[in-house]
Amino acid sequence: DTEVTQTPKHLVMGMTNKKSLKCEQHMGHRAMYWYKQKAKKPPELMFVYSYEKLSINESVPSRFSPECPNSSLLNLHLHALQPEDSALYLCASSHPGTINEKLFFGSGTQLSVL
Amino acid sequence: DAKTTQPNSMESNEEEPVHLPCNHSTISGTDYIHWYRQLPSQGPEYVIHGLTSNVNNRMASLAIAEDRKSSTLILHRATLRDAAVYYCILRDRSGGSNYKLTFGKGTLLTVNP
């Protein structure tokens, strides 16, 4: 199983809503990532978890709250988002510890904030 | 972070070889060169990586200049399924044992039938 599964595939939310994005992998990877991708732009790193601990936060606004409840799951909690937060949110996983470990990406959640 | 420069777009014909260039003139001695691609409506996927020597795998070949200031991803026979954005990335070590993967703008490859 070399898949990273993201749910939901599409999400529409209002600016006052609270929602969560979910990501799951069963490859035994202990590093997990959230990326944000605007249309026709490259993915931008948001967060990195290593061994279930947050190791990198790329100065992401607090309305995005990541959570890694166990080694297979990664969540991104969303609250009070703005329309400019509409984007494709990508999850990825890898073995941590070596510079050449491949990242495996999910297909993403397409988020629209109204 | 060391930066990469790629053409915005390239075109190829099906079953012909494709050479995708990448310039990285500020590469450091410990930077590895990674290539990922992103097919339409999908997340990025790993293609290949290298340090100094040329590398081959089932997907592609990577040719690295002797001074390491540039590299070329080679698709030996392009198919329609190879139409994607190709990202050349210098792998950056930071945050202890975590290694950032920072995407540049990439090259949009169009494959004509």
Coordinates of N, CA and C in Angstrom, one line a residue:
Chain A
D1 N 0.9 -1.2 0.0 CA 0.0 0.0 0.0 C 0.9 1.2 0.0
T2 N 0.9 2.0 -1.1 CA 1.7 3.2 -1.2 C 0.9 4.4 -1.4
E3 N -0.3 4.3 -0.8 CA -1.2 5.4 -0.9 C -1.3 6.3 0.3
V4 N -1.5 7.6 0.0 CA -1.9 8.6 1.0 C -3.3 9.0 0.6
T5 N -4.2 8.8 1.6 CA -5.6 9.0 1.3 C -6.1 10.3 2.0
Q6 N -6.7 11.2 1.3 CA -7.2 12.4 1.8 C -8.7 12.5 1.7
T7 N -9.3 13.0 2.8 CA -10.8 13.2 2.7 C -11.1 14.5 3.4
P8 N -12.2 15.2 3.0 CA -12.9 14.9 1.7 C -12.1 15.3 0.5
K9 N -12.6 15.0 -0.7 CA -11.9 15.4 -1.9 C -12.3 16.9 -2.2
H10 N -13.5 17.3 -1.9 CA -13.9 18.6 -2.1 C -14.6 19.1 -0.8
L11 N -14.5 20.4 -0.5 CA -15.1 21.0 0.7 C -15.4 22.4 0.4
V12 N -16.7 22.8 0.7 CA -17.1 24.2 0.6 C -17.5 24.6 2.0
M13 N -16.9 25.7 2.5 CA -17.3 26.2 3.8 C -17.4 27.7 3.9
G14 N -18.2 28.2 4.8 CA -18.3 29.6 5.0 C -17.3 30.1 6.0
M15 N -17.1 31.4 6.1 CA -16.0 32.0 6.9 C -16.2 31.7 8.4
T16 N -17.4 31.4 8.8 CA -17.7 31.2 10.2 C -17.6 29.7 10.6
N17 N -17.5 28.8 9.6 CA -17.5 27.4 9.9 C -16.3 26.9 10.5
K18 N -16.4 25.7 11.1 CA -15.2 24.9 11.5 C -15.3 23.6 10.8
K19 N -14.2 23.2 10.1 CA -14.1 22.0 9.4 C -12.7 21.4 9.6
S20 N -12.6 20.1 9.2 CA -11.3 19.4 9.3 C -11.0 18.6 8.1
L21 N -9.8 18.7 7.7 CA -9.3 17.8 6.6 C -8.5 16.7 7.2
K22 N -8.7 15.5 6.6 CA -8.1 14.3 7.1 C -7.1 13.7 6.1
C23 N -6.1 13.1 6.6 CA -5.1 12.4 5.8 C -4.6 11.1 6.5
E24 N -4.5 10.0 5.7 CA -4.2 8.7 6.3 C -3.2 8.0 5.4
Q25 N -2.2 7.4 6.1 CA -1.3 6.5 5.3 C -0.9 5.3 6.1
H26 N -0.6 4.2 5.5 CA -0.3 2.9 6.1 C 1.0 2.4 5.6
M27 N 1.9 3.3 5.3 CA 3.2 2.9 4.8 C 4.3 2.8 5.9
G28 N 3.8 3.1 7.2 CA 4.8 3.1 8.3 C 5.7 4.4 8.3
H29 N 5.2 5.4 7.5 CA 6.0 6.7 7.5 C 5.8 7.4 8.8
R30 N 6.9 8.0 9.3 CA 6.8 8.8 10.5 C 7.0 10.3 10.3
A31 N 7.0 10.7 9.1 CA 7.0 12.2 8.8 C 5.7 12.4 7.9
M32 N 5.0 13.5 8.3 CA 3.8 13.8 7.5 C 3.8 15.4 7.3
Y33 N 3.2 15.7 6.2 CA 3.3 17.1 5.7 C 2.0 17.7 5.3
W34 N 1.7 19.0 5.5 CA 0.6 19.7 4.8 C 1.2 20.7 3.9
Y35 N 0.7 20.7 2.6 CA 1.1 21.7 1.6 C -0.2 22.4 1.2
K36 N -0.1 23.7 0.8 CA -1.2 24.4 0.2 C -0.8 24.8 -1.2
Q37 N -1.8 24.6 -2.2 CA -1.5 24.9 -3.6 C -2.6 25.7 -4.2
K38 N -2.3 27.0 -4.5 CA -3.2 27.8 -5.3 C -3.1 27.4 -6.8
A39 N -4.2 27.8 -7.5 CA -4.3 27.4 -8.9 C -3.1 27.9 -9.7
K40 N -2.5 27.0 -10.5 CA -1.4 27.3 -11.4 C -0.2 27.8 -10.6
K41 N -0.1 27.5 -9.4 CA 1.1 27.8 -8.6 C 1.7 26.5 -8.0
P42 N 3.0 26.5 -7.6 CA 3.6 25.3 -7.0 C 3.0 25.1 -5.6
P43 N 3.1 23.9 -5.0 CA 2.7 23.6 -3.6 C 3.6 24.4 -2.7
E44 N 3.0 24.9 -1.6 CA 3.8 25.6 -0.6 C 3.7 24.8 0.7
L45 N 4.8 24.6 1.4 CA 4.8 23.9 2.6 C 4.2 24.7 3.7
M46 N 3.3 24.0 4.5 CA 2.7 24.6 5.7 C 3.3 24.0 7.0
F47 N 3.2 22.7 7.1 CA 3.6 22.1 8.4 C 4.3 20.8 8.1
V48 N 5.2 20.4 9.0 CA 5.8 19.1 9.0 C 5.7 18.5 10.4
Y49 N 5.3 17.2 10.5 CA 5.3 16.5 11.7 C 6.3 15.3 11.5
S50 N 7.1 15.1 12.6 CA 8.0 14.1 12.6 C 7.8 13.3 13.9
Y51 N 7.6 12.0 13.8 CA 7.3 11.2 15.0 C 6.2 11.8 15.8
E52 N 5.1 12.2 15.2 CA 3.9 12.8 15.8 C 4.1 14.1 16.5
K53 N 5.3 14.7 16.3 CA 5.5 16.0 16.9 C 5.7 17.1 15.8
L54 N 5.1 18.3 16.0 CA 5.2 19.3 15.0 C 6.7 19.8 15.0
S55 N 7.3 19.7 13.8 CA 8.7 20.1 13.7 C 8.9 21.3 12.9
I56 N 8.0 21.6 11.9 CA 8.1 22.8 11.1 C 6.8 23.4 11.0
N57 N 6.7 24.7 11.2 CA 5.5 25.5 11.0 C 6.0 26.7 10.2
E58 N 5.6 26.8 8.9 CA 6.0 27.8 8.0 C 5.2 29.1 8.2
S59 N 5.2 29.6 9.5 CA 4.5 30.8 9.8 C 3.1 30.9 9.3
V60 N 2.4 29.7 9.5 CA 1.0 29.6 9.0 C 0.0 30.3 10.0
P61 N -1.0 31.1 9.5 CA -1.9 31.7 10.4 C -2.6 30.7 11.3
S62 N -3.0 31.1 12.5 CA -3.5 30.3 13.5 C -4.9 29.7 13.2
R63 N -5.5 30.3 12.2 CA -6.8 29.7 11.7 C -6.7 28.3 11.1
F64 N -5.4 27.9 10.8 CA -5.1 26.6 10.4 C -4.4 25.9 11.6
S65 N -5.0 24.8 12.1 CA -4.4 24.1 13.2 C -4.2 22.6 12.9
P66 N -2.9 22.2 12.8 CA -2.7 20.8 12.5 C -2.7 19.9 13.7
E67 N -2.9 18.6 13.5 CA -2.9 17.7 14.6 C -2.5 16.3 14.0
C68 N -1.6 15.6 14.8 CA -1.2 14.3 14.3 C -1.5 13.3 15.5
P69 N -2.7 12.8 15.5 CA -3.1 11.9 16.7 C -2.3 10.6 16.8
N70 N -1.9 10.1 15.6 CA -1.0 8.9 15.7 C -0.2 8.8 14.4
S71 N 0.6 7.8 14.3 CA 1.6 7.8 13.2 C 1.0 7.6 11.8
S72 N -0.3 7.3 11.8 CA -1.0 7.1 10.5 C -1.9 8.2 10.0
L73 N -2.2 9.1 11.0 CA -3.2 10.1 10.7 C -2.7 11.5 10.9
L74 N -3.2 12.4 10.0 CA -2.8 13.8 10.1 C -4.1 14.6 9.8
N75 N -4.4 15.5 10.7 CA -5.6 16.4 10.5 C -5.2 17.8 10.3
L76 N -6.0 18.6 9.6 CA -5.9 20.0 9.5 C -7.2 20.6 9.9
H77 N -7.3 21.3 11.1 CA -8.5 21.9 11.5 C -8.5 23.3 11.0
L78 N -9.7 23.7 10.5 CA -9.9 25.0 9.8 C -11.0 25.8 10.6
H79 N -10.7 27.0 10.9 CA -11.7 27.8 11.6 C -11.5 29.3 11.2
A80 N -12.6 29.9 10.9 CA -12.6 31.4 10.5 C -11.7 31.6 9.3
L81 N -11.9 30.8 8.3 CA -11.0 31.0 7.1 C -11.5 32.2 6.3
Q82 N -10.6 32.6 5.4 CA -10.9 33.7 4.5 C -11.1 33.2 3.1
P83 N -11.7 33.9 2.2 CA -11.8 33.4 0.8 C -10.5 33.2 0.2
E84 N -9.5 33.9 0.5 CA -8.1 33.7 -0.1 C -7.5 32.4 0.4
D85 N -8.1 31.8 1.3 CA -7.6 30.4 1.8 C -8.1 29.3 0.9
S86 N -8.9 29.7 -0.1 CA -9.4 28.7 -1.0 C -8.2 28.2 -1.8
A87 N -8.1 26.8 -1.9 CA -6.9 26.2 -2.5 C -7.0 24.7 -2.5
L88 N -6.0 24.1 -3.1 CA -5.9 22.6 -2.9 C -4.9 22.3 -1.8
Y89 N -5.4 21.5 -0.8 CA -4.6 21.2 0.3 C -4.1 19.8 0.2
L90 N -2.7 19.6 0.1 CA -2.1 18.4 -0.1 C -1.4 17.8 1.1
C91 N -1.6 16.5 1.4 CA -0.9 15.8 2.4 C 0.1 15.0 1.8
A92 N 1.2 14.8 2.6 CA 2.3 13.9 2.1 C 2.9 13.2 3.3
S93 N 3.6 12.1 3.0 CA 4.3 11.4 4.1 C 5.6 10.8 3.5
S94 N 6.5 10.5 4.5 CA 7.8 10.0 4.1 C 8.4 9.4 5.4
H95 N 9.5 8.6 5.1 CA 10.3 8.2 6.2 C 11.2 9.4 6.6
P96 N 11.2 9.8 7.9 CA 12.1 10.9 8.2 C 13.5 10.4 8.4
G97 N 14.5 11.4 8.4 CA 15.8 11.0 8.8 C 16.8 11.0 7.7
T98 N 16.4 10.9 6.4 CA 17.4 10.9 5.4 C 17.0 11.9 4.3
I99 N 17.9 12.6 3.7 CA 17.6 13.7 2.8 C 16.9 13.2 1.5
N100 N 17.1 11.9 1.2 CA 16.6 11.4 -0.1 C 15.4 10.6 0.0
E101 N 14.7 10.6 1.2 CA 13.5 9.9 1.2 C 12.4 10.5 0.4
K102 N 11.7 9.7 -0.4 CA 10.7 10.2 -1.3 C 9.5 10.6 -0.4
L103 N 8.8 11.7 -0.9 CA 7.6 12.1 -0.3 C 6.5 11.5 -1.2
F104 N 5.5 10.9 -0.5 CA 4.3 10.4 -1.2 C 3.1 11.3 -0.9
F105 N 2.5 11.8 -2.0 CA 1.4 12.8 -1.8 C 0.1 12.1 -2.1
G106 N -0.9 12.7 -1.4 CA -2.3 12.4 -1.7 C -2.8 13.2 -2.8
S107 N -4.0 13.0 -3.2 CA -4.6 13.8 -4.4 C -5.1 15.1 -3.9
G108 N -5.2 15.3 -2.6 CA -5.6 16.6 -2.1 C -7.1 16.8 -1.8
T109 N -7.3 17.9 -1.1 CA -8.7 18.3 -0.8 C -8.8 19.7 -1.4
Q110 N -9.8 19.9 -2.3 CA -10.0 21.2 -3.0 C -11.0 21.9 -2.1
L111 N -10.5 23.0 -1.5 CA -11.3 23.8 -0.5 C -11.7 25.1 -1.1
S112 N -13.0 25.4 -0.9 CA -13.6 26.7 -1.3 C -14.2 27.3 -0.1
V113 N -13.7 28.6 0.2 CA -14.2 29.4 1.3 C -15.1 30.5 0.7
L114 N -16.4 30.5 1.2 CA -17.3 31.5 0.6 C -17.5 32.6 1.6
Chain B
D1 N 17.8 29.3 0.9 CA 17.7 28.0 0.1 C 18.2 28.3 -1.3
A2 N 18.9 27.3 -1.8 CA 19.4 27.4 -3.2 C 18.2 27.3 -4.1
K3 N 18.2 28.1 -5.2 CA 17.1 28.2 -6.1 C 17.3 27.5 -7.4
T4 N 16.2 27.1 -8.0 CA 16.3 26.5 -9.4 C 15.6 27.3 -10.4
T5 N 16.0 27.3 -11.6 CA 15.3 28.0 -12.7 C 15.0 27.0 -13.8
Q6 N 13.7 27.0 -14.2 CA 13.2 26.1 -15.2 C 12.4 26.9 -16.2
P7 N 12.4 26.4 -17.5 CA 11.5 27.0 -18.5 C 10.0 26.9 -18.0
N8 N 9.2 27.9 -18.3 CA 7.8 27.8 -17.9 C 7.1 26.6 -18.5
S9 N 7.4 26.4 -19.8 CA 6.7 25.4 -20.5 C 7.5 24.8 -21.6
M10 N 7.2 23.5 -22.0 CA 7.9 22.9 -23.1 C 6.8 22.0 -23.8
E11 N 7.1 21.7 -25.1 CA 6.2 20.8 -25.8 C 7.0 19.7 -26.4
S12 N 6.4 18.6 -26.5 CA 7.0 17.4 -27.1 C 6.0 16.6 -27.9
N13 N 6.5 15.8 -28.8 CA 5.6 14.9 -29.5 C 5.7 13.5 -28.9
E14 N 4.6 12.8 -29.0 CA 4.5 11.4 -28.4 C 5.6 10.5 -29.0
E15 N 6.2 9.7 -28.2 CA 7.2 8.7 -28.5 C 8.6 9.3 -28.9
E16 N 8.7 10.6 -28.7 CA 10.0 11.3 -28.9 C 10.7 11.5 -27.5
P17 N 12.0 11.7 -27.4 CA 12.6 12.0 -26.1 C 12.4 13.4 -25.8
V18 N 12.4 13.7 -24.5 CA 12.2 15.0 -23.9 C 13.3 15.3 -22.9
H19 N 13.9 16.5 -23.1 CA 15.0 16.9 -22.2 C 14.5 18.2 -21.5
L20 N 14.3 18.0 -20.2 CA 13.8 19.1 -19.4 C 15.0 19.7 -18.6
P21 N 15.3 21.0 -18.9 CA 16.5 21.5 -18.2 C 16.2 22.2 -16.9
C22 N 17.2 22.3 -16.0 CA 17.1 23.0 -14.7 C 18.4 23.6 -14.4
N23 N 18.4 24.9 -14.1 CA 19.6 25.6 -13.7 C 19.6 25.8 -12.2
H24 N 20.7 25.5 -11.5 CA 20.8 25.7 -10.1 C 22.3 26.2 -9.8
S25 N 22.6 27.4 -10.2 CA 23.9 27.9 -10.1 C 24.4 28.1 -8.7
T26 N 23.5 28.2 -7.7 CA 23.9 28.4 -6.3 C 23.9 27.2 -5.5
I27 N 23.9 26.0 -6.1 CA 23.8 24.8 -5.4 C 25.0 24.6 -4.5
S28 N 24.8 24.0 -3.3 CA 25.9 23.8 -2.4 C 26.3 22.3 -2.5
G29 N 27.5 22.0 -1.9 CA 28.0 20.7 -2.1 C 27.2 19.6 -1.6
T30 N 26.3 19.9 -0.6 CA 25.5 18.8 0.0 C 24.1 18.8 -0.5
D31 N 23.7 19.7 -1.4 CA 22.4 19.7 -2.0 C 22.2 18.5 -3.0
Y32 N 21.1 17.8 -2.8 CA 20.7 16.8 -3.7 C 19.7 17.4 -4.7
I33 N 19.7 16.9 -5.9 CA 18.8 17.4 -6.9 C 17.7 16.4 -7.1
H34 N 16.4 16.8 -6.8 CA 15.3 15.9 -6.9 C 14.3 16.4 -8.0
W35 N 13.7 15.5 -8.6 CA 12.6 15.9 -9.6 C 11.3 15.2 -9.1
Y36 N 10.3 16.0 -9.1 CA 8.9 15.5 -8.9 C 8.1 16.0 -10.1
R37 N 7.0 15.3 -10.3 CA 6.0 15.8 -11.4 C 4.6 15.8 -10.8
Q38 N 3.8 16.6 -11.4 CA 2.4 16.7 -10.9 C 1.5 16.6 -12.1
L39 N 0.8 15.4 -12.2 CA -0.2 15.2 -13.3 C -1.4 16.0 -13.0
P40 N -2.2 16.3 -14.0 CA -3.5 17.1 -13.7 C -4.3 16.4 -12.6
S41 N -4.8 17.2 -11.7 CA -5.8 16.7 -10.7 C -5.2 15.7 -9.7
Q42 N -3.8 15.7 -9.6 CA -3.2 14.8 -8.7 C -2.2 15.5 -7.9
G43 N -1.7 14.9 -6.8 CA -0.6 15.4 -6.0 C 0.7 15.1 -6.7
P44 N 1.8 15.8 -6.3 CA 3.1 15.5 -7.0 C 3.5 14.1 -6.7
E45 N 4.4 13.6 -7.6 CA 5.0 12.3 -7.4 C 6.4 12.3 -7.7
Y46 N 7.2 11.5 -7.0 CA 8.6 11.5 -7.1 C 9.0 10.9 -8.5
V47 N 10.0 11.5 -9.1 CA 10.5 10.9 -10.3 C 11.9 10.4 -10.2
I48 N 12.9 11.2 -9.7 CA 14.3 10.7 -9.6 C 15.1 11.7 -8.8
H49 N 16.2 11.3 -8.3 CA 17.1 12.2 -7.6 C 18.6 11.8 -7.9
G50 N 19.5 12.8 -7.6 CA 20.9 12.5 -7.8 C 21.8 13.6 -7.1
L51 N 23.0 13.2 -7.0 CA 24.0 14.2 -6.3 C 25.0 14.6 -7.3
T52 N 25.8 13.7 -7.9 CA 26.8 14.1 -8.9 C 26.8 13.3 -10.1
S53 N 26.5 12.0 -10.0 CA 26.5 11.1 -11.1 C 25.2 11.1 -11.8
N54 N 25.2 10.7 -13.1 CA 23.9 10.5 -13.8 C 23.2 9.3 -13.2
V55 N 21.9 9.4 -13.2 CA 21.1 8.4 -12.6 C 20.0 7.9 -13.6
N56 N 19.6 6.6 -13.5 CA 18.5 6.1 -14.3 C 17.6 5.3 -13.5
N57 N 16.3 5.4 -13.8 CA 15.3 4.5 -13.2 C 14.3 4.2 -14.2
R58 N 13.2 3.6 -13.8 CA 12.2 3.1 -14.8 C 11.5 4.3 -15.4
M59 N 11.4 5.4 -14.7 CA 10.6 6.5 -15.2 C 11.5 7.5 -16.1
A60 N 12.7 7.7 -15.7 CA 13.5 8.7 -16.4 C 15.0 8.6 -16.1
S61 N 15.7 9.5 -16.8 CA 17.2 9.6 -16.5 C 17.5 11.0 -16.0
L62 N 18.5 11.1 -15.2 CA 18.9 12.5 -14.7 C 20.3 12.6 -15.1
A63 N 20.6 13.7 -15.9 CA 22.0 14.0 -16.3 C 22.4 15.3 -15.5
I64 N 23.5 15.2 -14.8 CA 24.0 16.3 -13.9 C 25.3 16.8 -14.5
A65 N 25.3 18.1 -14.7 CA 26.5 18.7 -15.2 C 27.7 18.5 -14.3
E66 N 28.9 18.5 -14.8 CA 30.1 18.3 -14.0 C 30.3 19.3 -12.9
D67 N 29.9 20.5 -13.2 CA 30.0 21.6 -12.1 C 28.8 21.6 -11.2
R68 N 27.8 20.8 -11.5 CA 26.5 20.7 -10.8 C 25.7 21.9 -10.8
K69 N 26.0 22.8 -11.7 CA 25.2 24.1 -11.8 C 23.9 23.9 -12.6
S70 N 23.8 22.8 -13.3 CA 22.6 22.5 -14.0 C 22.4 21.0 -14.1
S71 N 21.1 20.6 -14.5 CA 20.8 19.2 -14.6 C 19.7 19.1 -15.7
T72 N 19.5 17.9 -16.2 CA 18.5 17.7 -17.2 C 17.8 16.4 -16.9
L73 N 16.5 16.5 -16.9 CA 15.6 15.3 -16.7 C 15.3 14.8 -18.1
I74 N 15.5 13.5 -18.4 CA 15.3 13.0 -19.7 C 14.2 11.9 -19.6
L75 N 13.2 12.1 -20.4 CA 12.1 11.1 -20.6 C 12.4 10.5 -22.0
H76 N 12.7 9.2 -22.0 CA 13.3 8.7 -23.3 C 12.2 8.5 -24.4
R77 N 11.0 8.3 -24.0 CA 9.9 8.2 -25.0 C 8.7 8.8 -24.4
A78 N 8.4 10.0 -24.7 CA 7.2 10.7 -24.0 C 5.9 10.0 -24.5
T79 N 5.0 9.9 -23.5 CA 3.7 9.4 -23.8 C 2.7 10.5 -23.3
L80 N 1.5 10.4 -23.7 CA 0.5 11.3 -23.3 C 0.3 11.4 -21.8
R81 N 0.6 10.3 -21.1 CA 0.5 10.3 -19.7 C 1.6 11.0 -19.0
D82 N 2.7 11.4 -19.8 CA 3.7 12.2 -19.2 C 3.5 13.7 -19.1
A83 N 2.3 14.1 -19.7 CA 2.0 15.5 -19.6 C 1.7 15.9 -18.2
A84 N 2.5 16.9 -17.7 CA 2.5 17.2 -16.3 C 3.4 18.5 -16.1
V85 N 3.3 19.0 -14.8 CA 4.3 20.0 -14.4 C 5.4 19.3 -13.7
Y86 N 6.7 19.5 -14.2 CA 7.9 18.9 -13.7 C 8.6 19.9 -12.8
Y87 N 8.9 19.5 -11.6 CA 9.6 20.3 -10.6 C 11.0 19.8 -10.4
C88 N 11.9 20.7 -10.5 CA 13.3 20.5 -10.1 C 13.6 21.1 -8.8
I89 N 14.0 20.3 -7.8 CA 14.1 20.8 -6.4 C 15.4 20.5 -5.8
L90 N 16.0 21.4 -5.1 CA 17.2 21.1 -4.3 C 16.8 20.8 -2.9
R91 N 17.1 19.7 -2.5 CA 16.7 19.2 -1.2 C 17.4 19.9 -0.1
D92 N 16.7 20.6 0.8 CA 17.2 21.4 1.9 C 17.1 20.7 3.2
R93 N 18.2 20.6 4.0 CA 18.1 20.0 5.3 C 17.9 21.1 6.3
S94 N 16.9 21.0 7.1 CA 16.6 21.9 8.2 C 15.8 21.2 9.2
G95 N 15.6 21.8 10.3 CA 14.7 21.3 11.3 C 15.1 20.0 11.9
G96 N 16.4 19.7 12.1 CA 16.9 18.5 12.6 C 16.9 17.4 11.6
S97 N 16.1 16.3 11.8 CA 16.1 15.2 10.8 C 15.0 15.4 9.7
N98 N 14.4 16.6 9.7 CA 13.4 16.8 8.7 C 14.0 17.5 7.5
Y99 N 13.6 17.2 6.4 CA 14.1 17.8 5.1 C 13.0 18.4 4.4
K100 N 13.0 19.7 4.2 CA 12.0 20.4 3.5 C 12.1 20.0 2.0
L101 N 10.9 20.0 1.4 CA 10.8 19.9 -0.1 C 10.1 21.1 -0.5
T102 N 10.9 22.0 -1.1 CA 10.4 23.4 -1.5 C 10.3 23.4 -3.0
F103 N 9.1 23.6 -3.5 CA 8.8 23.5 -4.9 C 9.1 24.9 -5.5
G104 N 9.7 24.9 -6.7 CA 9.8 26.1 -7.6 C 8.6 26.1 -8.5
K105 N 8.7 26.9 -9.6 CA 7.6 27.1 -10.5 C 7.4 25.9 -11.4
G106 N 8.4 25.2 -11.7 CA 8.3 24.0 -12.6 C 8.1 24.3 -14.0
T107 N 8.1 23.2 -14.8 CA 7.9 23.3 -16.3 C 6.7 22.5 -16.6
L108 N 5.8 23.2 -17.3 CA 4.6 22.5 -17.8 C 4.9 21.8 -19.1
L109 N 4.9 20.5 -19.1 CA 5.2 19.7 -20.3 C 3.9 19.3 -21.0
T110 N 3.8 19.7 -22.3 CA 2.7 19.3 -23.1 C 3.2 18.2 -24.1
V111 N 2.5 17.1 -24.2 CA 2.8 16.1 -25.2 C 1.8 16.0 -26.2
N112 N 2.2 16.2 -27.5 CA 1.3 16.2 -28.6 C 1.2 14.8 -29.2
P113 N 0.0 14.3 -29.5 CA -0.2 13.0 -30.1 C 0.4 12.9 -31.6

